[in-house]
Amino acid sequence: MSDLALDRQIDRSQMTVSDEVAIQITKMNKWFGTFHVLRDIDLTVYRGERIVIAGPSGSGKSTMIRCINRLEEHQSGTIMVDGTELSSDLKNIDKIRSEVGMCFQHFNLFPHLTILENCTLAPIWVRKIPKREAEATAMHFLEKVKIPEQAHKYPGQLSGGQQQRVAIARSLCMKPRIMLFDEPTSALDPEMIKEVLDTMVELAQEGMTMICVTHEMGFARQVANRVIFMDAGQIVEQNEPEAFFNNPQHERTKLFLSQILGH
Amino acid sequence: MSDTHAQTAAFVRDSMIQQQDPPVSQSGAVKWVRENLFSSWLNIILTLASLWFIWAALSHLLPWMLRGIWQADSLAQCRAIRDELYGPDVSAACWAVITERWNQLLFGFYPQDLYWRPVLAFVLFLVAIAPVLFQGLPKKMLGFSLLSPFVIFWLIWGGSIWGPVAIALGFVVGWAVTRYLTPVIGVLPGVIATILAPIVYWLLVAAPLAGLLQDILPLGITPVGSKDIGGFMLALVIGVSGIVLSLPLGILLALGRQSDMFLINKVSVTFIETIRGVPLIVWLFTASLLLNYFLPPGTNFDLMLRVIIMVTLFASAYIAEVVRGGLAALPKGQYEAAGALGLDYWNSMRLIILPQALKISIPGIVNTFIGLFKDTTLVMIIGMMDPLFLANAIRATTDWNGVYWELFVFIGLCFFVFCFSMGRYSLFLEKKLRREHR
């Protein structure tokens, strides 16, 4: 596990959590065929919270955050995002998706569009923002992720770390109120992980509500205000990072932590 | 390195070697010939055998072509000229049949004094298609491209100008419904109204409207019937209409086949499998004979129009399968990223999925187009005057009875020019997109 993020000085004072509910998941269940992949998930996320979800592979952590913007459909229970309930109503889904940004393990940039076009596409066609304005916003966020000079290149010409930062900028261009990260650093070389984590830390310091599925325990320690441990489709333990790492309660959590931090 | 080691070094270079040219046998044409033609005994034998074969073929073909006789009134006269020039046993092409009958091979029985109309139509077609094929051209030309089908239709078939105008207005009706009615009545009723309104207009309003306008302001050129259109012009009209119409239809069918909606999915699959599973000739017979049984008696539904519809449907089934291959080749992440950004289905298809899927499908799509274009010669079976039909008709006359190679070489060459251009364009497009998207 990379502890690259540990050397950062982080000012946690800005990262305030309000008592406004951003996401409310109640008794959510999901099956893949007959396989019960998510079981009775209950989770409340407040605005400004940074939540890290950890757990072994196949524990359902990616599936859970993919349910939040309906890339996966849940079969029972409710998910409320910003007060809108996720149902099969397409209007609600599109509304929630434009409020919730998502970054994927494999970036999923659009290879036939330039970096700038990748960033302006959704604002222009979903938010109906004029092209010039969308481009200004895109350049602003590209500067923020420190790659404005790549704006006119194609994704294939960028390194993995740069691509992931573009993917973050692309999501931010929609001015989302919540960001979901699905293992954003798992497909990257160790050297590039740091640049992506730096971007995420910066985002957290500005008070963005974030849910990150990640194996970067250093990042969890520093930035998260809550760590959730999942196994076998259920939430096994959740706690503040200090307590979670230093004093895990459940046997499964202890085993997991000893395995990933043990070397 | 320390000093002690330097003193005991076994070798020290005292002068550096300048850059030199490689030996003659290792560079340029000599190297290429050695590597590609004479690299081993087997290759030497194969090279010599190939050279002999090429020589044998050309030594028969070229004299026949180059000795060709261009001016004669009949095959008999051709032979007389040949006997006089080269002697009786020498083979010589009788190109005179082309000089004499090229107009029929190109235009069928289109009135000779009106040839300028299809020629102008062809030029307009080239102008209209240019901005679609090459992105460097001004976008305003696309407006003309949209208008061109009606102009070309009017130029070829002639008649009152108000006919094509009335038909074009149908699209304006559809556009107006989408633009002004859809925001009022909602998306789904809007789509249905957009499809239905022009159809109702074409069936009920268009013909009387055209007649009325013609009465008020008679404007028109000599009408030419579909039965007079033939030769290469016929192949082009059917081929180009088929190509232009089958691409959008094929894309819709491919999307339909991928759709989660049960009814749309099953309709698309049934359509594709039915059309694809039956030979084109059967569909052409259906178009020419069977449709008459189903249509109300007295309806005169132009045979050419029926054939164009059949050819379009046939090609669109193939296009659909080719495009489906492209859609399937895209990683799932592209669909997810488009969805996660909040793009709706049509926007994500139009902006994200199709540009990539079509890029992958270009070779297959162009392949289908080339096949479609050449398949237009099958309409000969239902009595339309395609180039092959006319070649047979020319050979049946007493003047040219016995000529065949010359006609078929000419027809083959005409088709080759178009099919080869399509193939080259496909390569150009692939290279351009590969360069852009790296």
XYZ file of C-alpha atoms in Angstrom:
701
model
C 0.000 0.000 0.000
C 1.207 3.411 -0.828
C 1.765 5.836 1.974
C 2.779 8.562 -0.415
C 0.078 10.858 0.793
C 1.411 10.802 4.327
C 4.001 13.525 3.906
C 1.434 16.211 3.212
C 0.568 18.980 5.600
C -3.156 19.102 5.529
C -5.261 21.823 6.981
C -8.338 20.048 8.216
C -9.915 23.241 9.521
C -11.514 24.014 6.159
C -13.083 20.601 5.870
C -16.254 21.282 7.747
C -19.152 18.895 7.764
C -22.610 20.382 7.852
C -25.629 18.579 9.212
C -27.388 18.773 5.843
C -27.892 15.275 4.424
C -26.363 14.782 0.975
C -27.001 11.085 0.445
C -29.334 8.845 2.377
C -29.287 5.122 1.671
C -31.845 3.040 3.524
C -32.108 -0.778 3.562
C -30.676 -0.996 0.057
C -30.342 -4.466 -1.471
C -28.998 -5.552 -4.817
C -28.659 -8.855 -6.587
C -26.628 -9.855 -9.648
C -28.884 -12.639 -10.875
C -29.304 -14.727 -7.740
C -26.110 -13.443 -6.104
C -26.917 -11.116 -3.215
C -24.221 -8.499 -3.784
C -25.408 -5.704 -1.459
C -27.251 -6.529 1.738
C -29.268 -4.055 3.781
C -26.968 -1.097 3.201
C -27.744 1.855 5.489
C -25.625 4.929 5.011
C -26.088 8.636 5.588
C -23.597 11.061 4.074
C -23.615 14.687 5.243
C -22.594 17.587 3.075
C -18.845 18.139 3.228
C -18.045 14.615 4.395
C -15.075 12.701 2.931
C -15.822 9.016 3.152
C -13.367 6.277 2.235
C -14.755 2.836 1.539
C -12.308 -0.032 1.977
C -12.690 -3.740 1.780
C -11.520 -6.867 -0.043
C -12.300 -7.252 -3.738
C -15.774 -8.565 -4.389
C -17.101 -7.003 -1.196
C -19.516 -4.787 -3.155
C -17.868 -1.396 -2.515
C -17.730 -0.365 -6.184
C -21.234 -1.642 -6.776
C -22.478 0.435 -3.866
C -21.147 3.747 -5.110
C -22.240 2.881 -8.650
C -25.764 2.548 -7.271
C -25.599 6.145 -6.083
C -25.677 7.474 -9.642
C -27.600 4.552 -11.045
C -24.852 2.948 -13.080
C -26.196 -0.062 -11.218
C -29.839 -0.473 -10.338
C -30.778 -1.455 -6.788
C -33.681 -3.808 -6.243
C -34.998 -2.798 -2.859
C -34.608 -0.005 -0.328
C -34.238 3.681 -1.145
C -31.447 5.992 -2.191
C -31.990 9.734 -1.809
C -29.445 12.043 -3.403
C -29.815 15.749 -2.631
C -33.413 15.089 -1.685
C -34.263 13.372 -4.979
C -35.142 9.696 -4.835
C -33.486 7.378 -7.355
C -36.189 5.447 -9.143
C -36.615 4.280 -12.704
C -37.765 7.796 -13.590
C -35.260 8.864 -16.274
C -35.644 12.550 -15.456
C -34.566 11.996 -11.844
C -31.654 9.843 -12.962
C -30.349 12.463 -15.389
C -30.814 15.172 -12.752
C -28.881 13.213 -10.128
C -26.163 12.250 -12.594
C -25.552 15.876 -13.475
C -25.226 16.710 -9.737
C -22.952 13.785 -8.911
C -19.512 13.561 -10.494
C -17.782 10.247 -10.929
C -14.213 9.150 -11.585
C -13.482 5.635 -12.758
C -10.585 3.273 -12.296
C -9.856 3.343 -16.027
C -10.557 7.084 -16.457
C -12.998 6.476 -19.354
C -12.043 9.654 -21.165
C -13.512 9.980 -24.651
C -10.615 9.119 -26.965
C -12.066 10.829 -30.037
C -12.280 14.240 -28.326
C -9.516 16.563 -27.165
C -8.988 17.143 -23.450
C -10.837 20.456 -23.707
C -13.739 18.884 -25.624
C -13.909 16.108 -23.044
C -14.387 18.774 -20.379
C -16.857 20.989 -22.233
C -19.109 18.311 -23.739
C -21.422 17.710 -20.790
C -21.692 21.382 -19.716
C -22.658 22.336 -23.278
C -25.160 19.538 -23.947
C -26.536 18.888 -20.460
C -26.266 22.272 -18.757
C -26.772 24.175 -22.061
C -23.923 26.545 -21.231
C -22.539 28.595 -24.176
C -19.405 27.052 -25.676
C -17.122 29.986 -24.827
C -18.178 29.997 -21.198
C -17.844 26.212 -20.939
C -14.331 26.429 -22.338
C -13.379 29.096 -19.796
C -14.682 26.888 -16.976
C -12.849 23.887 -18.403
C -9.563 25.796 -18.569
C -10.085 26.913 -14.981
C -10.423 23.323 -13.775
C -7.608 22.080 -16.024
C -5.382 24.664 -14.405
C -6.544 23.458 -11.042
C -5.459 19.887 -11.850
C -2.257 21.424 -13.279
C -2.472 20.391 -16.922
C -3.812 23.417 -18.840
C -1.047 22.983 -21.438
C -2.502 19.614 -22.519
C -5.922 21.062 -23.381
C -5.650 20.508 -27.118
C -4.152 17.036 -27.005
C -6.064 13.772 -27.204
C -6.367 11.473 -24.159
C -4.168 8.837 -25.819
C -1.244 11.277 -25.733
C -1.356 11.700 -21.935
C 0.047 9.554 -19.134
C -2.281 7.631 -16.858
C -1.973 10.120 -14.021
C -2.666 13.040 -16.340
C -5.678 11.229 -17.775
C -7.106 10.641 -14.329
C -6.641 14.320 -13.471
C -8.442 15.249 -16.690
C -11.233 12.879 -15.665
C -11.502 14.717 -12.346
C -11.529 18.090 -14.127
C -14.186 16.776 -16.528
C -16.427 15.879 -13.606
C -15.789 19.195 -11.871
C -16.830 21.124 -14.987
C -20.388 19.999 -14.263
C -20.053 21.772 -10.874
C -21.176 18.663 -8.990
C -22.146 18.809 -5.322
C -20.926 15.262 -4.683
C -17.949 13.386 -6.127
C -17.675 9.618 -6.333
C -14.278 7.997 -6.860
C -14.175 4.352 -7.899
C -10.603 3.186 -7.225
C -9.124 6.210 -9.003
C -5.502 5.197 -8.445
C -5.666 1.423 -8.874
C -4.656 1.485 -12.525
C -1.757 3.899 -12.061
C 1.999 3.558 -11.684
C 3.177 4.404 -8.130
C 4.752 7.666 -9.341
C 1.473 8.883 -10.756
C -0.632 7.974 -7.763
C 0.696 10.970 -5.856
C -0.363 13.550 -8.424
C -3.901 12.178 -8.472
C -4.125 11.984 -4.679
C -2.838 15.562 -4.419
C -5.694 16.677 -6.633
C -8.171 14.768 -4.506
C -6.776 16.221 -1.290
C -7.103 19.704 -2.705
C -10.700 18.969 -3.605
C -11.376 17.727 -0.078
C -9.856 20.864 1.408
C -12.352 22.931 -0.527
C -15.177 21.120 1.184
C -16.392 18.813 -1.569
C -18.565 15.916 -0.456
C -16.593 12.859 -1.509
C -17.037 9.112 -1.425
C -13.891 7.241 -2.404
C -13.445 3.567 -2.927
C -9.694 3.224 -2.561
C -6.882 1.150 -1.166
C -4.832 4.261 -0.348
C -4.863 4.020 3.418
C -2.582 7.044 3.768
C -5.189 9.110 1.975
C -7.904 7.671 4.214
C -5.977 8.563 7.363
C -5.316 12.124 6.270
C -8.415 13.221 4.466
C -11.348 11.025 5.412
C -13.568 11.881 8.295
C -15.106 8.421 8.159
C -13.795 5.070 6.930
C -16.260 2.372 5.997
C -15.182 -1.242 5.846
C -17.265 -3.570 3.709
C -17.206 -7.314 3.340
C -19.596 -9.778 1.729
C -21.953 -7.056 0.549
C -22.461 -5.393 3.907
C -21.008 -2.590 5.951
C -18.955 -4.325 8.632
C -17.502 -1.365 10.466
C -17.379 2.373 10.169
C -15.418 4.801 12.256
C -13.230 7.881 12.254
C -9.870 7.106 10.617
C -7.776 7.250 13.813
C -10.017 4.823 15.631
C -10.521 2.686 12.547
C -6.839 2.113 11.936
C -5.608 2.005 15.538
C -8.446 0.177 17.169
C -10.474 -1.926 14.725
C -13.360 -3.746 16.416
C -14.558 -6.479 14.079
C -12.430 -9.591 13.484
C -12.772 -9.204 9.705
C -11.539 -5.621 9.859
C -8.549 -6.599 11.952
C -7.633 -9.341 9.474
C -8.000 -6.972 6.515
C -5.912 -4.241 8.118
C -3.196 -6.651 9.189
C -2.990 -7.907 5.626
C -2.782 -4.557 3.882
C -0.725 -2.698 6.455
C 1.390 -5.629 7.591
C 4.244 -5.165 5.165
C 37.811 5.246 -13.574
C 41.000 5.516 -11.640
C 44.440 6.223 -13.065
C 45.850 2.800 -12.352
C 43.195 1.217 -14.539
C 43.824 3.668 -17.373
C 47.457 2.636 -17.559
C 46.624 -1.019 -17.827
C 43.796 -0.665 -20.377
C 44.068 -3.317 -23.127
C 42.667 -1.043 -25.824
C 42.495 2.724 -26.313
C 41.024 4.188 -29.496
C 43.328 6.787 -31.046
C 41.062 8.029 -33.862
C 37.227 8.190 -34.128
C 35.537 6.668 -37.197
C 33.559 9.101 -39.330
C 30.050 8.289 -40.490
C 30.046 6.394 -43.813
C 27.415 5.376 -46.356
C 26.270 1.733 -46.186
C 27.551 -0.547 -49.006
C 25.575 -0.227 -52.271
C 24.277 -3.775 -51.952
C 22.755 -2.893 -48.567
C 20.749 0.198 -49.437
C 18.191 1.629 -51.819
C 16.706 -0.213 -54.787
C 19.402 -2.857 -54.935
C 18.732 -3.896 -51.348
C 14.979 -3.907 -51.917
C 15.279 -6.110 -55.015
C 17.610 -8.528 -53.286
C 15.442 -8.802 -50.201
C 12.046 -8.948 -51.832
C 12.602 -10.622 -55.206
C 15.798 -12.675 -55.103
C 16.382 -13.582 -51.478
C 16.432 -17.377 -51.984
C 16.267 -19.960 -54.791
C 12.550 -20.446 -54.285
C 11.967 -16.690 -54.434
C 14.056 -16.395 -57.601
C 11.961 -19.091 -59.289
C 8.703 -17.476 -58.117
C 9.844 -14.035 -59.285
C 10.771 -15.318 -62.729
C 7.518 -17.280 -63.022
C 5.509 -14.186 -62.051
C 7.364 -12.018 -64.537
C 6.675 -14.557 -67.259
C 2.993 -14.658 -66.314
C 2.654 -10.849 -66.373
C 4.426 -10.705 -69.725
C 2.229 -13.460 -71.165
C -0.960 -11.671 -70.086
C 0.094 -8.207 -71.218
C 1.547 -9.407 -74.512
C -1.925 -10.587 -75.482
C -3.960 -7.792 -73.893
C -1.985 -4.685 -74.735
C -1.706 -5.208 -78.517
C -5.418 -6.054 -78.595
C -6.275 -2.869 -76.722
C -3.794 -0.557 -78.437
C -4.568 -1.759 -81.962
C -8.196 -1.036 -81.185
C -10.328 0.511 -83.912
C -12.263 3.568 -82.780
C -14.181 4.581 -85.882
C -16.596 2.148 -87.516
C -20.335 1.731 -87.964
C -20.566 -1.976 -87.290
C -18.563 -5.003 -86.256
C -18.284 -6.057 -89.899
C -16.750 -2.718 -90.802
C -14.427 -3.008 -87.801
C -13.196 -6.344 -89.080
C -12.689 -4.959 -92.591
C -10.546 -2.126 -91.228
C -8.563 -4.578 -89.135
C -7.920 -6.889 -92.112
C -6.701 -3.898 -94.047
C -4.420 -2.566 -91.305
C -3.037 -5.637 -89.554
C -4.147 -8.699 -91.501
C -6.987 -11.177 -90.839
C -5.462 -13.271 -88.022
C -4.440 -10.408 -85.759
C -6.605 -9.647 -82.752
C -7.725 -6.036 -82.343
C -10.359 -4.475 -80.110
C -13.351 -2.869 -81.754
C -13.716 0.200 -79.524
C -15.986 1.671 -82.155
C -18.919 0.080 -80.350
C -18.170 2.342 -77.385
C -17.680 5.430 -79.564
C -20.973 4.645 -81.237
C -23.064 3.625 -78.230
C -21.451 5.214 -75.145
C -24.421 7.508 -74.695
C -26.753 4.515 -74.317
C -24.416 2.799 -71.868
C -24.299 5.946 -69.762
C -27.812 7.354 -70.085
C -30.080 4.575 -71.372
C -32.861 6.050 -73.516
C -32.748 9.472 -71.896
C -33.508 12.102 -74.600
C -30.221 13.103 -76.235
C -30.891 16.845 -76.217
C -31.472 16.716 -72.437
C -28.169 15.011 -71.500
C -27.069 18.267 -69.851
C -29.619 17.665 -67.108
C -28.212 14.411 -65.675
C -24.683 15.734 -66.229
C -25.501 18.885 -64.265
C -27.226 16.720 -61.643
C -24.042 14.646 -61.333
C -21.901 17.766 -60.911
C -24.319 19.083 -58.263
C -24.138 15.705 -56.543
C -20.357 15.983 -56.367
C -20.628 19.504 -54.931
C -23.245 18.361 -52.410
C -21.274 15.377 -51.199
C -17.938 17.212 -50.902
C -18.617 18.941 -47.531
C -19.922 15.631 -46.132
C -16.760 13.782 -47.124
C -14.168 16.467 -46.404
C -14.409 18.472 -43.185
C -12.102 21.242 -44.347
C -14.824 22.748 -46.549
C -17.105 25.532 -45.296
C -20.020 24.331 -43.190
C -22.453 26.486 -45.150
C -22.128 24.084 -48.080
C -24.028 21.529 -45.993
C -27.155 23.610 -46.489
C -26.860 23.015 -50.197
C -26.247 19.309 -49.508
C -29.620 19.128 -47.753
C -31.327 20.869 -50.650
C -29.540 18.943 -53.395
C -31.665 15.735 -53.426
C -34.687 17.771 -54.524
C -32.749 19.717 -57.171
C -31.175 16.527 -58.514
C -34.535 14.754 -58.547
C -36.070 17.642 -60.460
C -33.209 17.796 -62.966
C -33.349 14.090 -63.767
C -37.092 13.509 -63.895
C -38.054 17.032 -64.886
C -41.686 18.107 -64.790
C -43.153 20.816 -62.625
C -40.789 22.381 -60.104
C -43.605 22.383 -57.565
C -43.535 18.589 -57.127
C -40.099 18.501 -55.453
C -40.912 21.734 -53.617
C -44.087 20.191 -52.193
C -42.158 17.079 -51.140
C -39.413 19.168 -49.535
C -42.057 21.087 -47.595
C -42.913 17.788 -45.863
C -39.535 17.934 -44.114
C -40.210 21.540 -43.155
C -43.512 20.363 -41.649
C -41.646 17.709 -39.643
C -39.069 20.263 -38.486
C -41.763 22.754 -37.498
C -43.579 20.092 -35.439
C -40.355 19.232 -33.584
C -39.462 22.864 -33.064
C -42.781 24.348 -31.992
C -45.194 21.545 -31.062
C -42.895 19.201 -29.088
C -42.202 21.701 -26.254
C -45.961 22.015 -25.827
C -47.102 18.378 -26.009
C -44.046 16.574 -24.533
C -41.262 14.438 -25.973
C -42.961 11.142 -26.863
C -46.109 12.632 -28.440
C -43.740 15.090 -30.123
C -41.697 12.318 -31.741
C -44.839 10.540 -32.928
C -46.241 13.787 -34.327
C -42.917 14.529 -36.039
C -43.097 11.194 -37.850
C -46.820 11.250 -38.617
C -47.310 14.866 -39.685
C -45.060 14.725 -42.792
C -46.519 11.348 -43.830
C -50.055 12.665 -43.604
C -48.926 15.771 -45.460
C -47.294 13.747 -48.266
C -50.268 11.422 -48.677
C -53.038 14.021 -48.556
C -51.711 17.523 -49.126
C -48.534 17.365 -51.213
C -50.023 16.338 -54.593
C -52.979 18.793 -54.604
C -50.670 21.541 -53.334
C -48.165 20.926 -56.137
C -51.018 20.940 -58.670
C -52.418 24.172 -57.263
C -49.041 25.924 -57.323
C -48.479 24.725 -60.888
C -51.831 26.242 -61.880
C -50.964 29.553 -60.274
C -47.395 29.757 -61.500
C -46.524 27.164 -64.169
C -42.804 26.458 -63.904
C -41.260 23.310 -65.250
C -38.999 21.458 -67.646
C -39.694 18.528 -69.989
C -40.596 15.487 -67.887
C -38.650 12.264 -68.470
C -40.110 8.953 -67.302
C -38.289 6.399 -65.181
C -38.531 3.870 -68.029
C -36.242 6.023 -70.178
C -33.552 6.213 -67.513
C -30.936 3.526 -67.893
C -27.303 2.643 -68.198
C -24.738 3.841 -65.754
C -27.022 6.683 -64.729
C -29.544 4.141 -63.460
C -26.842 2.344 -61.492
C -25.772 5.664 -59.978
C -29.299 6.798 -59.095
C -30.150 3.509 -57.385
C -26.697 3.079 -55.857
C -26.363 6.594 -54.469
C -29.931 6.715 -53.118
C -29.396 3.308 -51.544
C -26.124 4.369 -49.946
C -27.400 7.709 -48.644
C -30.613 6.254 -47.211
C -29.294 2.950 -45.885
C -26.634 4.448 -43.589
C -29.016 6.285 -41.213
C -31.516 3.436 -41.348
C -28.766 0.899 -40.663
C -27.511 2.916 -37.679
C -31.040 3.104 -36.234
C -31.466 -0.647 -36.709
C -28.135 -1.324 -34.994
C -29.185 0.845 -32.039
C -32.569 -0.892 -32.032
C -30.916 -4.280 -31.911
C -28.869 -3.135 -28.911
C -31.857 -1.594 -27.175
C -33.215 -2.863 -23.857
C -36.740 -2.104 -24.982
C -38.281 -5.450 -25.816
C -40.481 -4.418 -28.731
C -37.900 -2.238 -30.502
C -35.280 -4.912 -30.033
C -37.415 -7.722 -31.453
C -38.665 -5.639 -34.391
C -35.071 -4.747 -35.320
C -33.827 -8.318 -35.009
C -36.732 -9.697 -37.063
C -36.272 -7.049 -39.753
C -32.511 -7.594 -40.039
C -32.709 -11.374 -40.077
C -35.579 -11.480 -42.574
C -34.014 -9.034 -45.017
C -30.587 -10.586 -44.718
C -31.809 -14.138 -44.969
C -33.381 -13.753 -48.422
C -31.479 -13.085 -51.688
C -31.650 -9.564 -53.110
C -33.134 -10.909 -56.350
C -36.121 -12.242 -54.433
C -36.658 -8.803 -52.924
C -36.363 -7.191 -56.349
C -39.021 -9.550 -57.721
C -41.144 -8.717 -54.715
C -40.709 -5.042 -55.529
C -41.564 -5.441 -59.198
C -44.363 -8.017 -59.055
C -45.765 -8.776 -55.646
C -46.155 -5.219 -54.391
C -48.715 -4.649 -57.123
C -50.957 -7.272 -55.531
C -50.837 -5.567 -52.175
C -51.242 -2.002 -53.345
C -54.749 -0.788 -54.123
C -55.634 -1.302 -57.819
C -54.838 1.673 -59.992
C -51.979 2.954 -57.868
C -49.011 3.730 -60.011
C -46.034 3.387 -57.766
C -42.903 4.030 -59.768
C -40.849 0.835 -60.260
C -37.571 2.698 -59.743
C -38.814 4.042 -56.402
C -39.820 0.525 -55.346
C -36.398 -0.809 -56.307
C -34.630 1.986 -54.437
C -36.680 1.178 -51.321
C -35.831 -2.517 -51.579
C -32.131 -1.908 -52.173
C -32.065 0.533 -49.246
C -33.755 -1.924 -46.879
C -31.438 -4.692 -48.036
C -28.265 -2.652 -47.527
C -29.457 -1.223 -44.201
C -29.701 -4.721 -42.721
C -26.052 -5.301 -43.571
C -25.017 -1.843 -42.351
C -26.853 -2.530 -39.091
C -24.780 -5.645 -38.463
C -21.530 -3.864 -39.331
C -22.353 -0.963 -37.001
C -23.402 -3.396 -34.273
C -19.898 -4.842 -34.461
C -18.506 -1.342 -33.883
C -20.868 -0.720 -30.964
C -19.916 -4.016 -29.361
C -16.211 -3.211 -29.698
C -16.472 -0.111 -27.498
C -15.525 -0.590 -23.860
C -18.453 -0.453 -21.430
C -16.705 2.429 -19.655
C -17.544 4.782 -22.518
C -21.272 4.209 -22.020
C -20.848 4.593 -18.252
C -18.805 7.784 -18.479
C -21.363 9.312 -20.842
C -24.180 8.301 -18.501
C -22.349 9.466 -15.380
C -21.973 12.948 -16.896
C -25.752 13.163 -17.216
C -25.964 12.865 -21.008
C -29.264 11.388 -22.142
C -29.467 8.407 -24.499
C -29.544 10.277 -27.819
C -26.817 12.732 -26.848
C -24.509 10.028 -25.572
C -25.076 8.001 -28.741
C -24.598 10.991 -31.035
C -21.604 12.548 -29.283
C -19.771 9.672 -27.655
C -20.729 6.222 -28.854
C -21.498 6.517 -32.571
C -18.462 8.612 -33.572
C -16.251 5.894 -32.113
C -18.331 2.930 -33.273
C -18.620 4.266 -36.827
C -14.886 4.888 -36.945
C -14.315 1.212 -36.167
C -16.962 0.208 -38.717
C -15.685 2.287 -41.656
C -14.093 -0.610 -43.586
C -17.213 -2.746 -43.173
C -19.583 0.067 -44.084
C -17.677 0.986 -47.243
C -17.460 -2.685 -48.114
C -21.256 -2.908 -47.899
C -21.631 0.240 -50.019
C -19.367 -1.156 -52.733
C -21.361 -4.389 -52.698
C -24.626 -2.454 -52.925
C -23.371 -0.356 -55.832
C -22.362 -3.391 -57.852
C -25.550 -5.243 -56.940
C -27.527 -2.564 -58.781
C -26.737 -4.571 -61.943
C -29.201 -7.183 -60.646
C -32.129 -4.919 -61.542
C -31.623 -6.163 -65.100
C -33.540 -9.271 -63.988
C -36.716 -7.287 -63.481
C -36.326 -5.528 -66.812
C -34.655 -2.288 -65.828
C -32.027 -0.969 -68.199
C -28.837 -1.195 -66.213
C -25.507 -1.183 -68.152
C -25.461 -4.972 -68.552
C -29.012 -4.995 -69.903
C -27.997 -2.382 -72.465
C -24.836 -4.304 -73.358
C -27.032 -7.284 -74.203
C -29.390 -5.050 -76.139
C -26.500 -3.592 -78.156
C -25.127 -7.046 -78.894
C -28.546 -8.083 -80.115
C -28.507 -5.525 -82.936
C -27.301 -6.686 -86.336
C -24.542 -4.057 -86.382
C -22.845 -5.172 -83.217
C -23.778 -8.834 -82.999
C -20.651 -10.624 -81.753
C -19.022 -7.811 -79.785
C -18.673 -8.578 -76.109
C -15.254 -7.976 -74.538
C -15.189 -4.306 -75.432
C -18.569 -3.579 -73.838
C -17.838 -5.473 -70.670
C -14.376 -3.920 -70.321
C -15.978 -0.484 -70.569
C -18.727 -1.276 -68.047
C -16.229 -2.908 -65.716
C -14.014 0.161 -65.910
C -16.905 2.521 -65.068
C -17.820 0.478 -61.979
C -14.166 0.155 -61.024
C -13.661 3.917 -61.005
C -16.467 4.382 -58.481
C -15.732 1.372 -56.292
C -12.003 2.114 -56.214
C -12.696 5.740 -55.235
C -14.906 4.568 -52.375
C -12.189 2.192 -51.201
C -9.559 4.955 -51.349
C -11.824 7.370 -49.481
C -12.312 4.774 -46.757
C -8.530 4.437 -46.380
C -8.125 8.221 -46.318
C -10.769 8.535 -43.605
C -9.275 5.741 -41.502
C -5.830 7.320 -41.678
C -7.168 10.772 -40.882
C -9.129 9.562 -37.842
C -6.238 7.462 -36.606
C -3.974 10.502 -36.838
C -6.470 12.671 -35.003
C -7.424 10.324 -32.215
C -4.108 8.654 -31.531
